[in-house]
PDB file of C-alpha atoms in Angstrom:
ATOM      1  CA  MET A   7     -35.083 -24.733-134.493  1.00  0.00           C
ATOM      2  CA  ASN A   8     -36.429 -22.724-131.814  1.00  0.00           C
ATOM      3  CA  ARG A   9     -36.608 -19.427-134.300  1.00  0.00           C
ATOM      4  CA  MET A  10     -38.905 -21.785-136.217  1.00  0.00           C
ATOM      5  CA  GLN A  11     -40.835 -23.175-134.104  1.00  0.00           C
ATOM      6  CA  ASN A  12     -41.256 -19.301-132.748  1.00  0.00           C
ATOM      7  CA  LYS A  13     -42.075 -18.653-136.431  1.00  0.00           C
ATOM      8  CA  ARG A  14     -44.849 -21.083-136.746  1.00  0.00           C
ATOM      9  CA  ALA A  15     -46.402 -20.342-133.002  1.00  0.00           C
ATOM     10  CA  TYR A  16     -46.527 -16.998-134.707  1.00  0.00           C
ATOM     11  CA  VAL A  17     -48.584 -17.524-137.468  1.00  0.00           C
ATOM     12  CA  TYR A  18     -50.754 -20.455-135.610  1.00  0.00           C
ATOM     13  CA  GLY A  19     -51.735 -18.530-133.077  1.00  0.00           C
ATOM     14  CA  GLY A  20     -52.359 -15.011-135.763  1.00  0.00           C
ATOM     15  CA  LEU A  21     -54.051 -17.243-137.974  1.00  0.00           C
ATOM     16  CA  LEU A  22     -56.241 -18.525-134.824  1.00  0.00           C
ATOM     17  CA  LEU A  23     -57.069 -15.284-134.181  1.00  0.00           C
ATOM     18  CA  VAL A  24     -57.894 -14.180-137.713  1.00  0.00           C
ATOM     19  CA  LEU A  25     -60.691 -17.100-137.167  1.00  0.00           C
ATOM     20  CA  ILE A  26     -62.058 -16.492-133.807  1.00  0.00           C
ATOM     21  CA  ALA A  27     -62.466 -13.078-135.503  1.00  0.00           C
ATOM     22  CA  VAL A  28     -64.469 -13.721-139.096  1.00  0.00           C
ATOM     23  CA  PRO A  29     -67.531 -14.643-137.792  1.00  0.00           C
ATOM     24  CA  PHE A  30     -67.901 -10.852-135.261  1.00  0.00           C
ATOM     25  CA  ALA A  31     -66.362  -8.471-138.313  1.00  0.00           C
ATOM     26  CA  LEU A  32     -68.949 -10.718-140.413  1.00  0.00           C
ATOM     27  CA  SER A  33     -71.518 -10.129-137.977  1.00  0.00           C
ATOM     28  CA  GLU A  34     -73.207  -7.919-139.772  1.00  0.00           C
ATOM     29  CA  GLU A  35     -73.481 -10.194-142.407  1.00  0.00           C
ATOM     30  CA  PRO A  36     -75.377 -13.267-142.786  1.00  0.00           C
ATOM     31  CA  TYR A  37     -74.777 -15.151-146.530  1.00  0.00           C
ATOM     32  CA  LEU A  38     -71.332 -13.954-146.433  1.00  0.00           C
ATOM     33  CA  LEU A  39     -71.235 -15.911-142.524  1.00  0.00           C
ATOM     34  CA  ALA A  40     -73.403 -18.558-144.050  1.00  0.00           C
ATOM     35  CA  ILE A  41     -71.523 -19.035-147.515  1.00  0.00           C
ATOM     36  CA  ILE A  42     -68.397 -19.631-144.970  1.00  0.00           C
ATOM     37  CA  ASN A  43     -70.330 -22.341-142.609  1.00  0.00           C
ATOM     38  CA  PHE A  44     -70.537 -24.544-145.968  1.00  0.00           C
ATOM     39  CA  THR A  45     -66.839 -23.902-147.089  1.00  0.00           C
ATOM     40  CA  ILE A  46     -66.518 -25.607-143.421  1.00  0.00           C
ATOM     41  CA  VAL A  47     -68.821 -29.044-144.016  1.00  0.00           C
ATOM     42  CA  TYR A  48     -66.958 -29.740-147.431  1.00  0.00           C
ATOM     43  CA  ALA A  49     -63.686 -28.563-145.657  1.00  0.00           C
ATOM     44  CA  ILE A  50     -64.751 -31.235-143.727  1.00  0.00           C
ATOM     45  CA  LEU A  51     -65.638 -32.964-146.470  1.00  0.00           C
ATOM     46  CA  CYS A  52     -62.629 -33.140-148.843  1.00  0.00           C
ATOM     47  CA  LEU A  53     -59.662 -33.454-145.465  1.00  0.00           C
ATOM     48  CA  GLY A  54     -61.187 -37.076-144.810  1.00  0.00           C
ATOM     49  CA  LEU A  55     -61.162 -37.538-149.258  1.00  0.00           C
ATOM     50  CA  ASN A  56     -57.196 -36.580-149.250  1.00  0.00           C
ATOM     51  CA  LEU A  57     -56.993 -39.099-147.427  1.00  0.00           C
ATOM     52  CA  ILE A  58     -58.452 -41.444-149.494  1.00  0.00           C
ATOM     53  CA  LEU A  59     -57.421 -40.204-152.560  1.00  0.00           C
ATOM     54  CA  GLY A  60     -53.767 -39.416-152.313  1.00  0.00           C
ATOM     55  CA  TYR A  61     -53.085 -41.600-149.843  1.00  0.00           C
ATOM     56  CA  ALA A  62     -54.860 -45.122-151.033  1.00  0.00           C
ATOM     57  CA  GLY A  63     -54.664 -43.594-154.360  1.00  0.00           C
ATOM     58  CA  LEU A  64     -58.932 -44.730-154.118  1.00  0.00           C
ATOM     59  CA  LEU A  65     -61.247 -42.974-156.453  1.00  0.00           C
ATOM     60  CA  SER A  66     -64.168 -42.864-154.713  1.00  0.00           C
ATOM     61  CA  LEU A  67     -67.313 -41.193-156.279  1.00  0.00           C
ATOM     62  CA  GLY A  68     -70.078 -41.717-154.119  1.00  0.00           C
ATOM     63  CA  HIS A  69     -68.042 -40.005-151.262  1.00  0.00           C
ATOM     64  CA  ALA A  70     -71.513 -37.832-150.570  1.00  0.00           C
ATOM     65  CA  ALA A  71     -73.259 -41.557-149.948  1.00  0.00           C
ATOM     66  CA  PHE A  72     -71.568 -41.240-145.857  1.00  0.00           C
ATOM     67  CA  TYR A  73     -71.689 -37.669-146.356  1.00  0.00           C
ATOM     68  CA  GLY A  74     -75.688 -38.645-146.821  1.00  0.00           C
ATOM     69  CA  ILE A  75     -75.649 -41.694-143.961  1.00  0.00           C
ATOM     70  CA  GLY A  76     -73.626 -39.469-140.828  1.00  0.00           C
ATOM     71  CA  ALA A  77     -76.730 -36.207-141.984  1.00  0.00           C
ATOM     72  CA  TYR A  78     -79.623 -38.600-141.683  1.00  0.00           C
ATOM     73  CA  ALA A  79     -78.420 -40.691-138.334  1.00  0.00           C
ATOM     74  CA  THR A  80     -77.635 -36.866-136.566  1.00  0.00           C
ATOM     75  CA  ALA A  81     -81.127 -36.794-138.318  1.00  0.00           C
ATOM     76  CA  ILE A  82     -83.061 -39.617-137.085  1.00  0.00           C
ATOM     77  CA  LEU A  83     -81.250 -39.791-133.661  1.00  0.00           C
ATOM     78  CA  MET A  84     -82.648 -36.220-132.506  1.00  0.00           C
ATOM     79  CA  ALA A  85     -85.585 -35.557-134.482  1.00  0.00           C
ATOM     80  CA  ARG A  86     -87.371 -38.723-133.459  1.00  0.00           C
ATOM     81  CA  HIS A  87     -85.528 -40.502-130.654  1.00  0.00           C
ATOM     82  CA  GLY A  88     -84.317 -37.502-128.693  1.00  0.00           C
ATOM     83  CA  PHE A  89     -81.160 -38.221-129.090  1.00  0.00           C
ATOM     84  CA  GLY A  90     -78.111 -34.716-127.917  1.00  0.00           C
ATOM     85  CA  PHE A  91     -76.172 -33.654-130.762  1.00  0.00           C
ATOM     86  CA  LEU A  92     -72.808 -34.569-129.227  1.00  0.00           C
ATOM     87  CA  PRO A  93     -74.163 -38.715-129.046  1.00  0.00           C
ATOM     88  CA  ALA A  94     -76.040 -38.427-132.808  1.00  0.00           C
ATOM     89  CA  LEU A  95     -72.130 -36.826-134.012  1.00  0.00           C
ATOM     90  CA  VAL A  96     -70.437 -39.398-132.390  1.00  0.00           C
ATOM     91  CA  ILE A  97     -72.963 -42.322-133.806  1.00  0.00           C
ATOM     92  CA  SER A  98     -72.743 -41.007-137.491  1.00  0.00           C
ATOM     93  CA  GLY A  99     -69.462 -40.407-137.452  1.00  0.00           C
ATOM     94  CA  LEU A 100     -68.653 -44.742-136.525  1.00  0.00           C
ATOM     95  CA  LEU A 101     -71.830 -45.755-138.823  1.00  0.00           C
ATOM     96  CA  ALA A 102     -70.359 -43.738-141.754  1.00  0.00           C
ATOM     97  CA  LEU A 103     -67.121 -45.648-140.991  1.00  0.00           C
ATOM     98  CA  LEU A 104     -68.687 -48.873-140.170  1.00  0.00           C
ATOM     99  CA  MET A 105     -69.916 -48.836-143.890  1.00  0.00           C
ATOM    100  CA  GLY A 106     -67.297 -47.404-145.176  1.00  0.00           C
ATOM    101  CA  PHE A 107     -65.099 -50.577-143.990  1.00  0.00           C
ATOM    102  CA  VAL A 108     -67.946 -53.328-145.459  1.00  0.00           C
ATOM    103  CA  LEU A 109     -67.389 -50.772-149.084  1.00  0.00           C
ATOM    104  CA  GLY A 110     -63.732 -50.565-149.052  1.00  0.00           C
ATOM    105  CA  LEU A 111     -63.470 -54.921-148.652  1.00  0.00           C
ATOM    106  CA  PRO A 112     -63.436 -55.180-152.064  1.00  0.00           C
ATOM    107  CA  THR A 113     -60.825 -53.413-152.873  1.00  0.00           C
ATOM    108  CA  ARG A 114     -58.810 -56.595-152.050  1.00  0.00           C
ATOM    109  CA  LYS A 115     -59.780 -58.232-155.527  1.00  0.00           C
ATOM    110  CA  VAL A 116     -60.975 -55.217-156.732  1.00  0.00           C
ATOM    111  CA  ARG A 117     -59.054 -52.091-158.374  1.00  0.00           C
ATOM    112  CA  GLY A 118     -57.928 -48.946-160.143  1.00  0.00           C
ATOM    113  CA  ASP A 119     -60.871 -48.376-162.807  1.00  0.00           C
ATOM    114  CA  TYR A 120     -63.459 -51.130-161.267  1.00  0.00           C
ATOM    115  CA  PHE A 121     -63.395 -49.553-157.790  1.00  0.00           C
ATOM    116  CA  CYS A 122     -64.470 -46.147-158.932  1.00  0.00           C
ATOM    117  CA  LEU A 123     -67.359 -47.975-160.838  1.00  0.00           C
ATOM    118  CA  LEU A 124     -68.018 -49.793-157.034  1.00  0.00           C
ATOM    119  CA  THR A 125     -68.251 -46.142-155.917  1.00  0.00           C
ATOM    120  CA  ILE A 126     -70.405 -44.716-157.868  1.00  0.00           C
ATOM    121  CA  ALA A 127     -72.948 -47.251-158.051  1.00  0.00           C
ATOM    122  CA  PHE A 128     -73.351 -47.341-153.702  1.00  0.00           C
ATOM    123  CA  GLY A 129     -73.654 -43.954-153.716  1.00  0.00           C
ATOM    124  CA  GLU A 130     -76.764 -43.993-156.984  1.00  0.00           C
ATOM    125  CA  ILE A 131     -78.008 -46.676-154.679  1.00  0.00           C
ATOM    126  CA  PHE A 132     -78.092 -45.001-150.978  1.00  0.00           C
ATOM    127  CA  ARG A 133     -80.124 -41.912-153.179  1.00  0.00           C
ATOM    128  CA  LEU A 134     -82.302 -44.033-154.754  1.00  0.00           C
ATOM    129  CA  VAL A 135     -82.793 -46.013-151.787  1.00  0.00           C
ATOM    130  CA  SER A 136     -83.174 -42.414-149.366  1.00  0.00           C
ATOM    131  CA  GLN A 137     -85.673 -41.105-151.958  1.00  0.00           C
ATOM    132  CA  ALA A 138     -87.836 -44.064-152.098  1.00  0.00           C
ATOM    133  CA  TRP A 139     -88.474 -45.290-148.635  1.00  0.00           C
ATOM    134  CA  ILE A 140     -90.340 -43.066-147.691  1.00  0.00           C
ATOM    135  CA  ASP A 141     -90.811 -44.430-143.831  1.00  0.00           C
ATOM    136  CA  PHE A 142     -87.968 -44.140-142.884  1.00  0.00           C
ATOM    137  CA  THR A 143     -85.716 -41.080-144.413  1.00  0.00           C
ATOM    138  CA  GLY A 144     -89.074 -39.233-145.707  1.00  0.00           C
ATOM    139  CA  GLY A 145     -88.944 -39.977-149.190  1.00  0.00           C
ATOM    140  CA  ALA A 146     -88.144 -36.751-151.115  1.00  0.00           C
ATOM    141  CA  MET A 147     -89.184 -34.804-148.328  1.00  0.00           C
ATOM    142  CA  GLY A 148     -87.166 -36.309-146.003  1.00  0.00           C
ATOM    143  CA  ILE A 149     -86.554 -35.432-142.532  1.00  0.00           C
ATOM    144  CA  VAL A 150     -87.945 -31.858-140.777  1.00  0.00           C
ATOM    145  CA  GLY A 151     -87.674 -29.914-137.689  1.00  0.00           C
ATOM    146  CA  ILE A 152     -84.127 -31.803-136.547  1.00  0.00           C
ATOM    147  CA  PRO A 153     -83.955 -30.150-133.561  1.00  0.00           C
ATOM    148  CA  ILE A 154     -80.581 -27.507-132.060  1.00  0.00           C
ATOM    149  CA  PRO A 155     -78.139 -29.098-131.222  1.00  0.00           C
ATOM    150  CA  ASN A 156     -76.549 -28.240-127.261  1.00  0.00           C
ATOM    151  CA  VAL A 157     -73.145 -28.990-126.908  1.00  0.00           C
ATOM    152  CA  LEU A 158     -72.378 -28.735-122.681  1.00  0.00           C
ATOM    153  CA  GLY A 159     -75.120 -26.640-122.393  1.00  0.00           C
ATOM    154  CA  TRP A 160     -74.433 -24.274-125.771  1.00  0.00           C
ATOM    155  CA  GLN A 161     -77.600 -23.451-127.148  1.00  0.00           C
ATOM    156  CA  ILE A 162     -75.890 -23.184-130.860  1.00  0.00           C
ATOM    157  CA  THR A 163     -78.625 -20.624-132.673  1.00  0.00           C
ATOM    158  CA  SER A 164     -77.253 -17.875-134.390  1.00  0.00           C
ATOM    159  CA  GLU A 165     -74.478 -18.928-137.984  1.00  0.00           C
ATOM    160  CA  THR A 166     -71.941 -17.631-135.762  1.00  0.00           C
ATOM    161  CA  ASP A 167     -72.720 -20.817-132.973  1.00  0.00           C
ATOM    162  CA  PHE A 168     -72.795 -22.862-135.378  1.00  0.00           C
ATOM    163  CA  TYR A 169     -69.071 -21.113-137.279  1.00  0.00           C
ATOM    164  CA  LEU A 170     -67.377 -21.626-134.071  1.00  0.00           C
ATOM    165  CA  LEU A 171     -68.977 -25.359-133.923  1.00  0.00           C
ATOM    166  CA  GLY A 172     -68.283 -26.199-137.166  1.00  0.00           C
ATOM    167  CA  MET A 173     -64.222 -24.652-136.322  1.00  0.00           C
ATOM    168  CA  VAL A 174     -64.119 -27.112-133.061  1.00  0.00           C
ATOM    169  CA  LEU A 175     -65.083 -29.776-135.740  1.00  0.00           C
ATOM    170  CA  LEU A 176     -62.931 -28.869-138.554  1.00  0.00           C
ATOM    171  CA  LEU A 177     -59.183 -28.185-136.272  1.00  0.00           C
ATOM    172  CA  PHE A 178     -60.830 -31.963-134.207  1.00  0.00           C
ATOM    173  CA  THR A 179     -60.397 -33.255-138.269  1.00  0.00           C
ATOM    174  CA  TYR A 180     -57.372 -31.815-138.769  1.00  0.00           C
ATOM    175  CA  VAL A 181     -55.316 -32.640-135.890  1.00  0.00           C
ATOM    176  CA  THR A 182     -56.573 -35.810-135.696  1.00  0.00           C
ATOM    177  CA  LEU A 183     -55.674 -35.894-139.033  1.00  0.00           C
ATOM    178  CA  ARG A 184     -52.487 -34.648-139.122  1.00  0.00           C
ATOM    179  CA  MET A 185     -51.615 -37.463-135.875  1.00  0.00           C
ATOM    180  CA  LEU A 186     -52.734 -39.983-137.422  1.00  0.00           C
ATOM    181  CA  ILE A 187     -50.695 -39.507-140.616  1.00  0.00           C
ATOM    182  CA  ALA A 188     -47.949 -38.754-138.463  1.00  0.00           C
ATOM    183  CA  SER A 189     -47.605 -42.226-136.331  1.00  0.00           C
ATOM    184  CA  LYS A 190     -47.123 -45.312-138.286  1.00  0.00           C
ATOM    185  CA  TYR A 191     -49.475 -46.239-140.223  1.00  0.00           C
ATOM    186  CA  GLY A 192     -48.964 -42.932-141.367  1.00  0.00           C
ATOM    187  CA  ARG A 193     -45.660 -43.763-142.572  1.00  0.00           C
ATOM    188  CA  ALA A 194     -47.577 -47.017-143.958  1.00  0.00           C
ATOM    189  CA  PHE A 195     -49.703 -44.893-146.308  1.00  0.00           C
ATOM    190  CA  ILE A 196     -47.099 -42.048-147.299  1.00  0.00           C
ATOM    191  CA  ALA A 197     -45.761 -45.909-148.263  1.00  0.00           C
ATOM    192  CA  ILE A 198     -47.689 -46.870-150.011  1.00  0.00           C
ATOM    193  CA  ARG A 199     -48.840 -43.084-152.223  1.00  0.00           C
ATOM    194  CA  GLU A 200     -45.051 -43.303-152.825  1.00  0.00           C
ATOM    195  CA  ASP A 201     -45.223 -47.105-153.999  1.00  0.00           C
ATOM    196  CA  GLU A 202     -47.149 -49.286-153.669  1.00  0.00           C
ATOM    197  CA  LEU A 203     -44.999 -51.939-154.691  1.00  0.00           C
ATOM    198  CA  ALA A 204     -42.391 -51.438-153.097  1.00  0.00           C
ATOM    199  CA  ALA A 205     -44.524 -50.644-149.408  1.00  0.00           C
ATOM    200  CA  SER A 206     -46.215 -54.357-150.564  1.00  0.00           C
ATOM    201  CA  VAL A 207     -41.818 -55.929-150.326  1.00  0.00           C
ATOM    202  CA  MET A 208     -41.789 -54.123-147.460  1.00  0.00           C
ATOM    203  CA  GLY A 209     -44.049 -55.449-146.068  1.00  0.00           C
ATOM    204  CA  ILE A 210     -47.168 -53.172-146.044  1.00  0.00           C
ATOM    205  CA  ASN A 211     -50.304 -55.080-145.969  1.00  0.00           C
ATOM    206  CA  THR A 212     -51.331 -52.315-148.350  1.00  0.00           C
ATOM    207  CA  SER A 213     -54.837 -54.619-149.110  1.00  0.00           C
ATOM    208  CA  SER A 214     -55.685 -53.727-145.098  1.00  0.00           C
ATOM    209  CA  TYR A 215     -54.297 -50.796-144.935  1.00  0.00           C
ATOM    210  CA  LYS A 216     -56.544 -49.636-148.169  1.00  0.00           C
ATOM    211  CA  ILE A 217     -59.064 -50.288-146.099  1.00  0.00           C
ATOM    212  CA  LEU A 218     -58.594 -48.325-143.117  1.00  0.00           C
ATOM    213  CA  ILE A 219     -57.797 -45.327-145.006  1.00  0.00           C
ATOM    214  CA  PHE A 220     -61.456 -45.635-146.290  1.00  0.00           C
ATOM    215  CA  SER A 221     -63.012 -46.018-143.346  1.00  0.00           C
ATOM    216  CA  ILE A 222     -61.368 -42.865-142.042  1.00  0.00           C
ATOM    217  CA  GLY A 223     -62.201 -41.303-144.178  1.00  0.00           C
ATOM    218  CA  CYS A 224     -65.847 -41.889-143.959  1.00  0.00           C
ATOM    219  CA  PHE A 225     -66.139 -41.812-141.259  1.00  0.00           C
ATOM    220  CA  TYR A 226     -65.088 -37.451-140.846  1.00  0.00           C
ATOM    221  CA  ALA A 227     -67.502 -38.189-143.831  1.00  0.00           C
ATOM    222  CA  GLY A 228     -70.095 -39.035-141.306  1.00  0.00           C
ATOM    223  CA  LEU A 229     -69.452 -35.788-139.211  1.00  0.00           C
ATOM    224  CA  ALA A 230     -69.361 -34.108-141.658  1.00  0.00           C
ATOM    225  CA  GLY A 231     -73.896 -34.760-142.709  1.00  0.00           C
ATOM    226  CA  SER A 232     -73.874 -35.057-139.087  1.00  0.00           C
ATOM    227  CA  TYR A 233     -73.415 -31.247-138.626  1.00  0.00           C
ATOM    228  CA  LEU A 234     -75.150 -30.225-142.170  1.00  0.00           C
ATOM    229  CA  ALA A 235     -77.712 -31.628-140.785  1.00  0.00           C
ATOM    230  CA  VAL A 236     -77.937 -29.596-137.490  1.00  0.00           C
ATOM    231  CA  TYR A 237     -76.909 -26.655-139.352  1.00  0.00           C
ATOM    232  CA  GLN A 238     -79.711 -26.586-141.766  1.00  0.00           C
ATOM    233  CA  THR A 239     -82.939 -28.460-139.374  1.00  0.00           C
ATOM    234  CA  THR A 240     -83.781 -30.928-142.623  1.00  0.00           C
ATOM    235  CA  VAL A 241     -81.804 -33.425-144.597  1.00  0.00           C
ATOM    236  CA  THR A 242     -83.369 -34.375-147.868  1.00  0.00           C
ATOM    237  CA  PRO A 243     -81.672 -36.722-151.172  1.00  0.00           C
ATOM    238  CA  SER A 244     -80.538 -34.153-152.940  1.00  0.00           C
ATOM    239  CA  ASN A 245     -77.678 -32.917-150.579  1.00  0.00           C
ATOM    240  CA  PHE A 246     -75.901 -36.164-151.544  1.00  0.00           C
ATOM    241  CA  ARG A 247     -75.788 -36.086-155.296  1.00  0.00           C
ATOM    242  CA  LEU A 248     -72.659 -38.224-158.031  1.00  0.00           C
ATOM    243  CA  GLU A 249     -72.370 -34.100-158.562  1.00  0.00           C
ATOM    244  CA  GLU A 250     -71.485 -33.663-154.698  1.00  0.00           C
ATOM    245  CA  SER A 251     -69.328 -35.953-154.462  1.00  0.00           C
ATOM    246  CA  CYS A 252     -67.611 -34.785-157.850  1.00  0.00           C
ATOM    247  CA  LEU A 253     -67.265 -31.343-156.191  1.00  0.00           C
ATOM    248  CA  MET A 254     -65.307 -32.558-153.205  1.00  0.00           C
ATOM    249  CA  ILE A 255     -62.879 -34.451-155.701  1.00  0.00           C
ATOM    250  CA  ILE A 256     -62.610 -31.163-157.689  1.00  0.00           C
ATOM    251  CA  MET A 257     -62.373 -29.585-154.739  1.00  0.00           C
ATOM    252  CA  VAL A 258     -59.097 -32.068-153.465  1.00  0.00           C
ATOM    253  CA  ILE A 259     -57.438 -31.957-156.915  1.00  0.00           C
ATOM    254  CA  VAL A 260     -57.910 -27.770-157.666  1.00  0.00           C
ATOM    255  CA  GLY A 261     -55.470 -27.618-153.294  1.00  0.00           C
ATOM    256  CA  GLY A 262     -53.665 -30.582-154.294  1.00  0.00           C
ATOM    257  CA  MET A 263     -54.093 -35.228-153.096  1.00  0.00           C
ATOM    258  CA  GLY A 264     -51.882 -36.067-150.482  1.00  0.00           C
ATOM    259  CA  ARG A 265     -50.923 -32.345-148.936  1.00  0.00           C
ATOM    260  CA  LEU A 266     -53.426 -32.199-145.943  1.00  0.00           C
ATOM    261  CA  GLU A 267     -53.300 -27.984-145.987  1.00  0.00           C
ATOM    262  CA  ALA A 268     -53.254 -27.422-149.963  1.00  0.00           C
ATOM    263  CA  THR A 269     -56.624 -28.609-148.821  1.00  0.00           C
ATOM    264  CA  PHE A 270     -58.322 -26.430-147.726  1.00  0.00           C
ATOM    265  CA  ALA A 271     -56.801 -23.684-150.151  1.00  0.00           C
ATOM    266  CA  GLY A 272     -58.240 -26.096-152.521  1.00  0.00           C
ATOM    267  CA  VAL A 273     -62.268 -25.432-150.975  1.00  0.00           C
ATOM    268  CA  ALA A 274     -61.463 -21.957-150.948  1.00  0.00           C
ATOM    269  CA  LEU A 275     -61.256 -21.266-154.059  1.00  0.00           C
ATOM    270  CA  MET A 276     -63.630 -23.391-155.565  1.00  0.00           C
ATOM    271  CA  THR A 277     -66.392 -22.270-153.059  1.00  0.00           C
ATOM    272  CA  ILE A 278     -65.263 -18.962-154.882  1.00  0.00           C
ATOM    273  CA  ALA A 279     -65.766 -19.821-157.635  1.00  0.00           C
ATOM    274  CA  ILE A 280     -68.934 -20.887-157.413  1.00  0.00           C
ATOM    275  CA  GLU A 281     -70.028 -17.514-156.534  1.00  0.00           C
ATOM    276  CA  PHE A 282     -68.855 -16.160-158.922  1.00  0.00           C
ATOM    277  CA  LEU A 283     -70.090 -19.004-161.722  1.00  0.00           C
ATOM    278  CA  ARG A 284     -73.981 -18.734-159.972  1.00  0.00           C
ATOM    279  CA  PRO A 285     -75.092 -16.210-162.632  1.00  0.00           C
ATOM    280  CA  PHE A 286     -74.337 -19.244-164.726  1.00  0.00           C
ATOM    281  CA  ALA A 287     -75.681 -22.226-162.447  1.00  0.00           C
ATOM    282  CA  GLU A 288     -77.231 -23.580-166.203  1.00  0.00           C
ATOM    283  CA  TYR A 289     -73.220 -24.077-166.701  1.00  0.00           C
ATOM    284  CA  ARG A 290     -71.970 -24.405-163.550  1.00  0.00           C
ATOM    285  CA  LEU A 291     -70.649 -27.846-164.578  1.00  0.00           C
ATOM    286  CA  LEU A 292     -70.109 -27.731-166.726  1.00  0.00           C
ATOM    287  CA  LEU A 293     -66.873 -24.231-166.120  1.00  0.00           C
ATOM    288  CA  ILE A 294     -66.122 -26.722-162.791  1.00  0.00           C
ATOM    289  CA  GLY A 295     -65.232 -28.691-164.953  1.00  0.00           C
ATOM    290  CA  ALA A 296     -63.255 -27.173-167.332  1.00  0.00           C
ATOM    291  CA  ILE A 297     -61.537 -25.417-164.940  1.00  0.00           C
ATOM    292  CA  MET A 298     -60.596 -29.420-163.280  1.00  0.00           C
ATOM    293  CA  ILE A 299     -59.266 -30.546-166.229  1.00  0.00           C
ATOM    294  CA  LEU A 300     -56.273 -27.356-167.052  1.00  0.00           C
ATOM    295  CA  VAL A 301     -55.316 -27.688-163.888  1.00  0.00           C
ATOM    296  CA  LEU A 302     -54.681 -31.393-164.331  1.00  0.00           C
ATOM    297  CA  LEU A 303     -53.068 -30.246-167.903  1.00  0.00           C
ATOM    298  CA  PHE A 304     -50.966 -27.521-165.966  1.00  0.00           C
ATOM    299  CA  ARG A 305     -50.918 -28.030-162.731  1.00  0.00           C
ATOM    300  CA  PRO A 306     -50.987 -31.983-162.370  1.00  0.00           C
ATOM    301  CA  GLN A 307     -50.105 -31.717-158.167  1.00  0.00           C
ATOM    302  CA  GLY A 308     -52.753 -29.492-157.788  1.00  0.00           C
ATOM    303  CA  VAL A 309     -52.695 -25.895-157.576  1.00  0.00           C
ATOM    304  CA  PHE A 310     -50.593 -26.106-154.406  1.00  0.00           C
ATOM    305  CA  GLY A 311     -49.747 -29.414-154.265  1.00  0.00           C
ATOM    306  CA  ASP A 312     -45.246 -29.487-154.749  1.00  0.00           C
ATOM    307  CA  SER A 313     -43.571 -31.615-158.092  1.00  0.00           C
ATOM    308  CA  SER A 314     -43.096 -34.194-154.964  1.00  0.00           C
ATOM    309  CA  PHE A 315     -45.686 -34.981-154.349  1.00  0.00           C
ATOM    310  CA  ARG A 316     -44.786 -35.340-151.493  1.00  0.00           C
ATOM    311  CA  ASP A 317     -46.752 -34.674-147.270  1.00  0.00           C
TER     312      ASP A 317
END
């Protein structure tokens, strides 16, 4: 056991050193660092979405809306009301969680495909409202001039700074989700994932747990949106289309549903694929969809999932 623990410590320590070295190694490659920063955003989003899809079995095609709620909340609080980044970050996450809780309530009555349609409708309503409500959201032009974030005296201005901030948020997301899954709540989540009927017979209130899972997943989407807002210094409705939600779902499926670590691989693989497909922008969605179909046909548990589907 000690040998295994030492091996893990060396692996995690080495990985940490690599992650710390990345921004300095790429200091002369701002474009590559920018791609990595956007990859961090998707990793945070997809970790939360994997909780929703991989544990509750809820297909949310409106996840971009909760991402948008976090982004707009941070933009409005910082650009119009003078909030600092940390308070805006927390409020954005909690607001997305609250909206997730409200939207999750119908899971008591609405299941499967109908819930999926409900999330699509919510996502499109959010996008249309954000375009039309000019006085509040800035309309199609969005909100610009979001201040540079200051975290405990650390002025975040460069790509390297944003990388380090993003890694802190990503680490927070992964560690808290890992702790949640290791808790008694996590054991209930896994029981629901493995066999919802058996879980309900065991006395687990599956409906309440699904609402909890959905709300928590939305909280992390709010954090990702908050980070996006300060990174781009602008927020527009075009960031939160149905296409974004579909891309997140594909990333989770490609990596492996119900496995947090597989999420990183799915996000990385799809980010690389998107970059290679950039010259074929008009066919990009078609090609990405084809990738997902191939994965579902030949590796339904995901590229890095396992056939037993256990975390």
